[in-house]
XYZ file of N, CA and C in Angstrom:
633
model
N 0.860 -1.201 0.000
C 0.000 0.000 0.000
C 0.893 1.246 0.000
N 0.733 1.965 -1.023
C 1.312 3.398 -0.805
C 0.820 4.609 0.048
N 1.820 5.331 0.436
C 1.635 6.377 1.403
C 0.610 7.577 0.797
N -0.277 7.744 0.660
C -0.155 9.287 0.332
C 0.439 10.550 0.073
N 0.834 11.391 -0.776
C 1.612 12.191 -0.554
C 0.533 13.815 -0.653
N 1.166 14.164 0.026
C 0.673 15.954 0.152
C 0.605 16.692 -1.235
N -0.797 16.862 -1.569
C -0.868 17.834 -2.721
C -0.222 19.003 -2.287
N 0.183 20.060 -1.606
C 0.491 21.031 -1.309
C 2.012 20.805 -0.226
N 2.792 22.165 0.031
C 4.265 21.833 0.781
C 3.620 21.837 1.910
N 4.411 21.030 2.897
C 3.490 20.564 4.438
C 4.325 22.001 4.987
N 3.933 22.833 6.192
C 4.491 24.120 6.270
C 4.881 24.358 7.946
N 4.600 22.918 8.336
C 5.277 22.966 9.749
C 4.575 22.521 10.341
N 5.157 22.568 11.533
C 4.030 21.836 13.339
C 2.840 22.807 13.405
N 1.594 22.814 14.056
C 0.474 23.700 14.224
C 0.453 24.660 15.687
N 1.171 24.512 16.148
C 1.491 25.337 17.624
C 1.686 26.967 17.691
N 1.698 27.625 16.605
C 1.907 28.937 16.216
C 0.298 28.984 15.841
N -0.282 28.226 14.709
C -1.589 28.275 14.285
C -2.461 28.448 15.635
N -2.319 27.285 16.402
C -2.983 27.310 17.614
C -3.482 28.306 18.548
N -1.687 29.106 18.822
C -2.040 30.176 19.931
C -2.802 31.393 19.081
N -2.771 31.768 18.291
C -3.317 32.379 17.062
C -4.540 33.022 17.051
N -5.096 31.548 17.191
C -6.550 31.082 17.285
C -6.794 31.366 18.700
N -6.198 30.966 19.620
C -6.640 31.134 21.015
C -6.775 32.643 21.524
N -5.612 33.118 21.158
C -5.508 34.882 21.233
C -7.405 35.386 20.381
N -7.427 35.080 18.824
C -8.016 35.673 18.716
C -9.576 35.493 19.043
N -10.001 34.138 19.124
C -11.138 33.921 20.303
C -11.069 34.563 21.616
N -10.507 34.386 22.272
C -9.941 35.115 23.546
C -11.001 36.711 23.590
N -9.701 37.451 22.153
C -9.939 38.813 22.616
C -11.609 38.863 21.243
N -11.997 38.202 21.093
C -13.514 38.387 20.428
C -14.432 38.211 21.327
N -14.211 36.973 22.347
C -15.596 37.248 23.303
C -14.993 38.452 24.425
N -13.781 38.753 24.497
C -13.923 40.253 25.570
C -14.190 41.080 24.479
N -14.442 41.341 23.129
C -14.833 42.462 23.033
C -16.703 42.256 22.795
N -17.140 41.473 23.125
C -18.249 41.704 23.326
C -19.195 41.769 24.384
N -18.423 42.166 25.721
C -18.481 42.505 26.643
C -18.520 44.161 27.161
N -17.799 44.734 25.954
C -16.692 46.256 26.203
C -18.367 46.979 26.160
N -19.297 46.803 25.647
C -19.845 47.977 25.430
C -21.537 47.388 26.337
N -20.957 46.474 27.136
C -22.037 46.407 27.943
C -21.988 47.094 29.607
N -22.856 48.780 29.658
C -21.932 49.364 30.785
C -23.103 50.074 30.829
N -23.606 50.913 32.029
C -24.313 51.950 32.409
C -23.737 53.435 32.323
N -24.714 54.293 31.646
C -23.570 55.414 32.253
C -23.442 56.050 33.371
N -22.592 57.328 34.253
C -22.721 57.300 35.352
C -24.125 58.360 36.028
N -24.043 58.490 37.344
C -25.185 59.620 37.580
C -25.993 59.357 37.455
N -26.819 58.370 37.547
C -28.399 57.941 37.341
C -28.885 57.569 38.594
N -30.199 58.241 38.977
C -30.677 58.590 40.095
C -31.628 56.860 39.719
N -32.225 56.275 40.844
C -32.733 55.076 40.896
C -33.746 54.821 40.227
N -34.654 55.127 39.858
C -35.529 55.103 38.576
C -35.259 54.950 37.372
N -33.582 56.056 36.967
C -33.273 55.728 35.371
C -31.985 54.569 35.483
N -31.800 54.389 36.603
C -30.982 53.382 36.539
C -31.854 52.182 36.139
N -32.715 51.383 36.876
C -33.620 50.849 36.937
C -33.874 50.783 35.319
N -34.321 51.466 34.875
C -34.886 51.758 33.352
C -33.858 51.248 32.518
N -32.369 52.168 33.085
C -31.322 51.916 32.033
C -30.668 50.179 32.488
N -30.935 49.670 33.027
C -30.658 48.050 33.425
C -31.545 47.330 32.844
N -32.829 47.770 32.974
C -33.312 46.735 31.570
C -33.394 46.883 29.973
N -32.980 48.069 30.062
C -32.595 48.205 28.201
C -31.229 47.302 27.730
N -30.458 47.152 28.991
C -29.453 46.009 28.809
C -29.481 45.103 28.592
N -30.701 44.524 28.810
C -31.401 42.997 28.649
C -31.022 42.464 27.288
N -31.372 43.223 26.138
C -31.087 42.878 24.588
C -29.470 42.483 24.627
N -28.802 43.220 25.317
C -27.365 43.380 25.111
C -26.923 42.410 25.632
N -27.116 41.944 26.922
C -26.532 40.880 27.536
C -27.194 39.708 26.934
N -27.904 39.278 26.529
C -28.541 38.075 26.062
C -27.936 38.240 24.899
N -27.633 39.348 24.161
C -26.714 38.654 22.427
C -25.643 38.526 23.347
N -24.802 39.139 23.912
C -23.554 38.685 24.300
C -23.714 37.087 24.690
N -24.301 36.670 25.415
C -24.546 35.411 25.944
C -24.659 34.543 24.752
N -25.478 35.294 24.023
C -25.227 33.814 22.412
C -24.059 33.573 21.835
N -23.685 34.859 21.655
C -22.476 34.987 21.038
C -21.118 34.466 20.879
N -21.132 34.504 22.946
C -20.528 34.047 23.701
C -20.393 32.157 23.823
N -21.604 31.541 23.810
C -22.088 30.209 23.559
C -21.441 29.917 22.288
N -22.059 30.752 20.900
C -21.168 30.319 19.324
C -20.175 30.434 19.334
N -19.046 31.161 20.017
C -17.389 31.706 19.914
C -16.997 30.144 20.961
N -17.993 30.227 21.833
C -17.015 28.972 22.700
C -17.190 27.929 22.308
N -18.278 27.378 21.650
C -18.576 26.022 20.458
C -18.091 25.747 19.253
N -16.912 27.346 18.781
C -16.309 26.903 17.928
C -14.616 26.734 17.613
N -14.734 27.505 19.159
C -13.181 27.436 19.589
C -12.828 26.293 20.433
N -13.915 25.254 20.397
C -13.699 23.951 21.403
C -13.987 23.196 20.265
N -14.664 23.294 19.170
C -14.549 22.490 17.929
C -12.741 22.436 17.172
N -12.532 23.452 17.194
C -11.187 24.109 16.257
C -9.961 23.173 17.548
N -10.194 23.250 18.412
C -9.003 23.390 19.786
C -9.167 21.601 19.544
N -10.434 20.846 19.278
C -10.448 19.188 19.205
C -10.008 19.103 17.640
N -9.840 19.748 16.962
C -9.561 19.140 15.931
C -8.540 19.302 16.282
N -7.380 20.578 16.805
C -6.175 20.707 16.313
C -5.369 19.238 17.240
N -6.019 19.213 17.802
C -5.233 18.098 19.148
C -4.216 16.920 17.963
N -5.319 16.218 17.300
C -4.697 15.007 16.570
C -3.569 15.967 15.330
N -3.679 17.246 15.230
C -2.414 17.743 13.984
C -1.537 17.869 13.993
N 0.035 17.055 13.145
C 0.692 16.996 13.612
C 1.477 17.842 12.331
N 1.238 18.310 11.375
C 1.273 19.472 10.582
C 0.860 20.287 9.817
N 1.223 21.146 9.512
C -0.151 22.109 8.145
C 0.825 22.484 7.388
N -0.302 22.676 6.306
C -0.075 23.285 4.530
C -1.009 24.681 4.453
N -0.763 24.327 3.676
C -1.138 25.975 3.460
C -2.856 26.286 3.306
N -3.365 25.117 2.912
C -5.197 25.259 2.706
C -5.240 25.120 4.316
N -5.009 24.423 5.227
C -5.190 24.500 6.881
C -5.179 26.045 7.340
N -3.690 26.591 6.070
C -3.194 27.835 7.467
C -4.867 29.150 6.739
N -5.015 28.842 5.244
C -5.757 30.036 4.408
C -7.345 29.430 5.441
N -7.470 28.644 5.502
C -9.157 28.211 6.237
C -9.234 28.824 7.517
N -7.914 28.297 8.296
C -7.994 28.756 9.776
C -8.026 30.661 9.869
N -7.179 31.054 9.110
C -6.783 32.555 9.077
C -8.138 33.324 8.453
N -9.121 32.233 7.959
C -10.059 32.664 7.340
C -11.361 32.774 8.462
N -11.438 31.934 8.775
C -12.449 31.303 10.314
C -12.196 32.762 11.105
N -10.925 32.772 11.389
C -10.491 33.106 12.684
C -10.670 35.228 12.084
N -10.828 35.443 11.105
C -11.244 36.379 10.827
C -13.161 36.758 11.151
N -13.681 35.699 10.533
C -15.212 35.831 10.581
C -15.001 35.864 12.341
N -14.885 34.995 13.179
C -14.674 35.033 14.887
C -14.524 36.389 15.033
N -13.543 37.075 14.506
C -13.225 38.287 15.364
C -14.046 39.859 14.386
N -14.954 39.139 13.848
C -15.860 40.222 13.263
C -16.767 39.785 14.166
N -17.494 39.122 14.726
C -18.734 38.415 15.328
C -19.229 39.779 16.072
N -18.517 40.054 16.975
C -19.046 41.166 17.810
C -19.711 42.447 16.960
N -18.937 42.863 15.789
C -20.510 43.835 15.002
C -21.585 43.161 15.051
N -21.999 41.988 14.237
C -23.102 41.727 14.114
C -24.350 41.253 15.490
N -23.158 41.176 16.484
C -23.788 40.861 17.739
C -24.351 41.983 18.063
N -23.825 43.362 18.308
C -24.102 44.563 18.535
C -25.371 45.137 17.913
N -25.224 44.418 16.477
C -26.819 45.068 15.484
C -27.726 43.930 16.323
N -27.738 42.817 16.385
C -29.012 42.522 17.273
C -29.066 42.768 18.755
N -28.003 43.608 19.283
C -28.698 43.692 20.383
C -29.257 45.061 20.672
N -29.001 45.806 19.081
C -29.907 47.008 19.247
C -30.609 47.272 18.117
N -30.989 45.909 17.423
C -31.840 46.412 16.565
C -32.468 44.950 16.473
N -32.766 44.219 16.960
C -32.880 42.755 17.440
C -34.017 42.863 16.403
N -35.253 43.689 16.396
C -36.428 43.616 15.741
C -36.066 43.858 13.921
N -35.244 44.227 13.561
C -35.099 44.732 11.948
C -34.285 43.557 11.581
N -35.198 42.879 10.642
C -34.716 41.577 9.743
C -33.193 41.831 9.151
N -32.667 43.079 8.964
C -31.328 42.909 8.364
C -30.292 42.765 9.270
N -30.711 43.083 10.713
C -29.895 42.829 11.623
C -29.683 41.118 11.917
N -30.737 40.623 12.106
C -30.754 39.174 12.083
C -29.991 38.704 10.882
N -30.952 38.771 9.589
C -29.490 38.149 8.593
C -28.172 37.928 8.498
N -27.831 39.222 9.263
C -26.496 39.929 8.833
C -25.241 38.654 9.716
N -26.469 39.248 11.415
C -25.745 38.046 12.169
C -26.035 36.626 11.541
N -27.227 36.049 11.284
C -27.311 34.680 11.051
C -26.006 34.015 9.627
N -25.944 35.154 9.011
C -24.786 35.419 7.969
C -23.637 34.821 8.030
N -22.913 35.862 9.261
C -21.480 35.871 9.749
C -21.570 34.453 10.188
N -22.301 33.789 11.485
C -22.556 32.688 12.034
C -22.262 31.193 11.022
N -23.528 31.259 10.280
C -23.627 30.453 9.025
C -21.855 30.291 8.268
N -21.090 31.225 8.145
C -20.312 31.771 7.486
C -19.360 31.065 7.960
N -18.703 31.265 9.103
C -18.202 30.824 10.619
C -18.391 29.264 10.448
N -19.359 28.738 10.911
C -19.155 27.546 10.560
C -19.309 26.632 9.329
N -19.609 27.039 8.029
C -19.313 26.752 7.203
C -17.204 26.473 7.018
N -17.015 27.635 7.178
C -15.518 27.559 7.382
C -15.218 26.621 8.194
N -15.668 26.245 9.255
C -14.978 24.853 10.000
C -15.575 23.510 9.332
N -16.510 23.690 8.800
C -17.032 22.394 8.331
C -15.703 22.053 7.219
N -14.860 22.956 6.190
C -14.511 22.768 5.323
C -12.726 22.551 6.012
N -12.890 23.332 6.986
C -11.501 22.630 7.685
C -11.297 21.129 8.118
N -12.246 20.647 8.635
C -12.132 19.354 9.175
C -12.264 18.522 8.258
N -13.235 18.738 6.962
C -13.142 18.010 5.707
C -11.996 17.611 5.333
N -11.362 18.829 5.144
C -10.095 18.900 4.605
C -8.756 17.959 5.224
N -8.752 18.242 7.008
C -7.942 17.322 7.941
C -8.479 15.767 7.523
N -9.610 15.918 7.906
C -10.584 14.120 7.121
C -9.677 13.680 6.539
N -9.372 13.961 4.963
C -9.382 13.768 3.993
C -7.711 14.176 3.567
N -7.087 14.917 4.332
C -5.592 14.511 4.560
C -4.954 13.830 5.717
N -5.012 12.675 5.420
C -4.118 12.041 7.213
C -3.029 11.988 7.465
N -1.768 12.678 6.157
C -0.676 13.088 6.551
C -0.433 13.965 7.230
N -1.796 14.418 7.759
C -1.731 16.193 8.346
C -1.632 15.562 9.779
N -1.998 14.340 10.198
C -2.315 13.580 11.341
C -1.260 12.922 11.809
N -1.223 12.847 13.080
C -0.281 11.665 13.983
C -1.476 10.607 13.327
N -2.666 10.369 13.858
C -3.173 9.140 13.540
C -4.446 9.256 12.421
N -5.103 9.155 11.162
C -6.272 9.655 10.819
C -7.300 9.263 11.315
N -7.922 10.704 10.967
C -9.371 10.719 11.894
C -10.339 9.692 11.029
N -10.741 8.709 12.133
C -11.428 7.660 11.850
C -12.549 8.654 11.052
N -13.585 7.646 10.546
C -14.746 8.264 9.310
C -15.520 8.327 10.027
N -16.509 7.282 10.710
C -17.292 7.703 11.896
C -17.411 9.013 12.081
N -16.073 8.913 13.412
C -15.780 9.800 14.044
C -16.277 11.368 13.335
N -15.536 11.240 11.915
C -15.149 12.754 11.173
C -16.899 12.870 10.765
N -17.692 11.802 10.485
C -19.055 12.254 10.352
C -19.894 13.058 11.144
N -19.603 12.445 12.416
C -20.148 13.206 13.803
C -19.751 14.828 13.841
N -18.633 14.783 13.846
C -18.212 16.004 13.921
C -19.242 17.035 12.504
N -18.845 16.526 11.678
C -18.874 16.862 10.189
C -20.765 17.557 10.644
N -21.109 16.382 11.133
C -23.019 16.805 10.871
C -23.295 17.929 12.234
N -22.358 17.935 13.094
C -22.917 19.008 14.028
C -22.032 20.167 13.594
N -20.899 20.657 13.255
C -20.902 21.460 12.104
C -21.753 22.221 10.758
N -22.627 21.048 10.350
C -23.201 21.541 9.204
C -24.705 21.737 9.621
N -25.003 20.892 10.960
C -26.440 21.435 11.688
C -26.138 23.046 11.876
N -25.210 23.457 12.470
C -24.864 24.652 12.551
C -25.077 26.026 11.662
N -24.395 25.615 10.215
C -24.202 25.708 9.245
C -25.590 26.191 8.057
N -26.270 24.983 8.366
C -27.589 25.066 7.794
C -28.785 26.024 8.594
N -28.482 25.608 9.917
C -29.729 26.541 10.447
C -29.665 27.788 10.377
N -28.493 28.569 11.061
C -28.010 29.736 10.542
C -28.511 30.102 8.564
N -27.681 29.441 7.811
C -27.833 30.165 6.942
C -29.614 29.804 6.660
N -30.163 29.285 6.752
C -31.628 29.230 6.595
C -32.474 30.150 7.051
N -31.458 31.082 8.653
C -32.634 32.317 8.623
C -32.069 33.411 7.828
N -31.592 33.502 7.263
C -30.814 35.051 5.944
C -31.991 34.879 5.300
N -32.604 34.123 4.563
C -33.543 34.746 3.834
C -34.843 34.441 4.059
N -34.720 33.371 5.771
C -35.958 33.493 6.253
C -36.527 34.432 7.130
N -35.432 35.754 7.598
C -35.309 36.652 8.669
C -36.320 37.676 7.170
N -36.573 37.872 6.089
C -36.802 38.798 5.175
C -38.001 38.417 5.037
N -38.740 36.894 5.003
C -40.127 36.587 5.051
C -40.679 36.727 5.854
N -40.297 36.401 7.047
C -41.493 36.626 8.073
C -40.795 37.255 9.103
N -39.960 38.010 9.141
C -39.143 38.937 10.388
C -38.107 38.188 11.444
N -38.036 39.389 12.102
C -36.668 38.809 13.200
C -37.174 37.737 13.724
N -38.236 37.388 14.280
C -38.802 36.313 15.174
C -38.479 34.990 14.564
N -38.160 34.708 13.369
C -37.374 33.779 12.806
C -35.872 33.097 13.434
N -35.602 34.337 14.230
C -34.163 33.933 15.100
C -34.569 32.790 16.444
N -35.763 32.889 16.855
C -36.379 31.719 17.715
C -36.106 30.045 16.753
N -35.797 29.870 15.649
C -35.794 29.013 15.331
C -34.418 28.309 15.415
N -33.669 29.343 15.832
C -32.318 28.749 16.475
C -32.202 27.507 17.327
N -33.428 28.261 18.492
C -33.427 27.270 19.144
C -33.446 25.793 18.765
N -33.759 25.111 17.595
C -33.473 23.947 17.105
C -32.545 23.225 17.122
N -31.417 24.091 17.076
C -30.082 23.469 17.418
C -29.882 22.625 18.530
N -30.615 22.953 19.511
C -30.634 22.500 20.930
C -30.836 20.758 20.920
N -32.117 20.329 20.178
C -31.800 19.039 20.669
C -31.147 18.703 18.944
N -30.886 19.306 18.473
C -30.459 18.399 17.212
C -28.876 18.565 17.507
N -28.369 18.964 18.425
C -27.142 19.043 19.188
C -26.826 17.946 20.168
N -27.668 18.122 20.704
C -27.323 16.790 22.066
C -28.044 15.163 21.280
N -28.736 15.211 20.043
C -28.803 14.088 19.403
C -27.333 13.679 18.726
N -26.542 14.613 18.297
C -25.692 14.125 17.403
C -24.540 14.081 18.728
N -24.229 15.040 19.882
C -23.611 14.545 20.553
C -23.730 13.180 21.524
N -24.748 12.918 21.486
C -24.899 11.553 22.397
C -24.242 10.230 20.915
N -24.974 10.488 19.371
C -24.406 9.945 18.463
C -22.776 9.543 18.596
N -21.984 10.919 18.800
C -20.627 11.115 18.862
C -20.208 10.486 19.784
N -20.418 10.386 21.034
C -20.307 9.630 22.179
C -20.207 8.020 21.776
N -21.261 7.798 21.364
C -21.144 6.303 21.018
C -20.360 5.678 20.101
N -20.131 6.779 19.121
C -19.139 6.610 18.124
C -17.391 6.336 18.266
N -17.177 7.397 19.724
C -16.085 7.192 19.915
C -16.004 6.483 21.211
N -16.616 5.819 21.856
C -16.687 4.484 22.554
C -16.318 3.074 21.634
N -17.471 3.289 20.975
C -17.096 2.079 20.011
C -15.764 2.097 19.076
N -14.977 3.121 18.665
C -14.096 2.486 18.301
C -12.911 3.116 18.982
N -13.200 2.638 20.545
C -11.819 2.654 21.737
C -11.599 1.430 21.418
């Protein structure tokens, strides 16, 4: 049986890629924190007032916050098994890791314009966008196992692969469903929820069975 060889020059160990990524997740969910603040001098009534207009703000941060950490714990399990990259790894990751550290605009338009369908798109957009880009990274690791100490079993890379593209799909499904029937279309997120813990209990079993 022959080895495979690398369509592209292999471009080193991934440990530079890594911290990279960690830095720039890092400083994307603190900046979507920066502009959640009261201003000062508010007598107890407009404080009161001005604490629940925050409500929008802290609840996108909180999603936001949930998508940045579900995809920097996706990115952080893939990189574990890499034991080098080429150059489509370094253009995907540098690509990802760009949409990540835009996230916080579009977080900002829904948490002050939560009701106007272009705000929703825009975010469901970036999101959709975001993980599309990881779906096509891990394809890619899949489907090179010289990139690997060991290759990622198929199973395995399916599991991953379909809660990625659950991701992927729902998001981009409200962009032009946020324009038919309005923002309230972003409730359909919630779907993710058990079609998440279905494919993770899937994944679970997947990588039991082939310990």
């Amino acid at each position: 049986m022959t080895t495979p060889t690398a369509p592209e020059p292999l471009l080193g160990r991934p440990e530079r890629l890594i911290a990279l990524a960690d830095g720039v997740y890092a400083i994307a969910i603190t900046l979507l924190a920066i502009d959640i603040k009261l201003p000062d001098g508010l007598d107890s009534a407009e404080f009161h007032r001005q604490l629940r207009d925050l409500l929008p703000q802290v609840g996108a941060y909180a999603l936001s916050f949930l998508v940045l950490a579900a995809f920097w714990r996706d990115h952080h399990r893939l990189f574990l098994g890499i034991r080098q990259v080429d150059g489509l790894v370094i253009r995907l990751t540098l690509f990802g890791l760009g949409l990540a550290a835009l996230l916080p605009f579009p977080t900002s338009l829904i948490a002050e314009y939560g009701r106007e369908p272009s705000a929703v798109a825009i975010y469901s957009a970036a999101v959709a966008a975001l993980g599309s880009t990881q779906f096509a990274l891990l394809l890619v690791v899949w489907k090179r196992p010289w990139l690997r100490w060991v290759p990622l079993p198929d199973r395995e890379a399916h599991a991953h692969l379909a809660d990625l593209g659950a991701t992927a799909v729902v998001f981009a499904a409200t962009v032009p469903l946020s324009f038919l029937i309005g923002s309230r279309v972003a409730w359909g997120w919630l779907v993710l929820l058990p079609v998440k813990v279905g494919i993770g209990r899937w994944s679970t079993r997947v990588s039991r069975s082939d310990v």
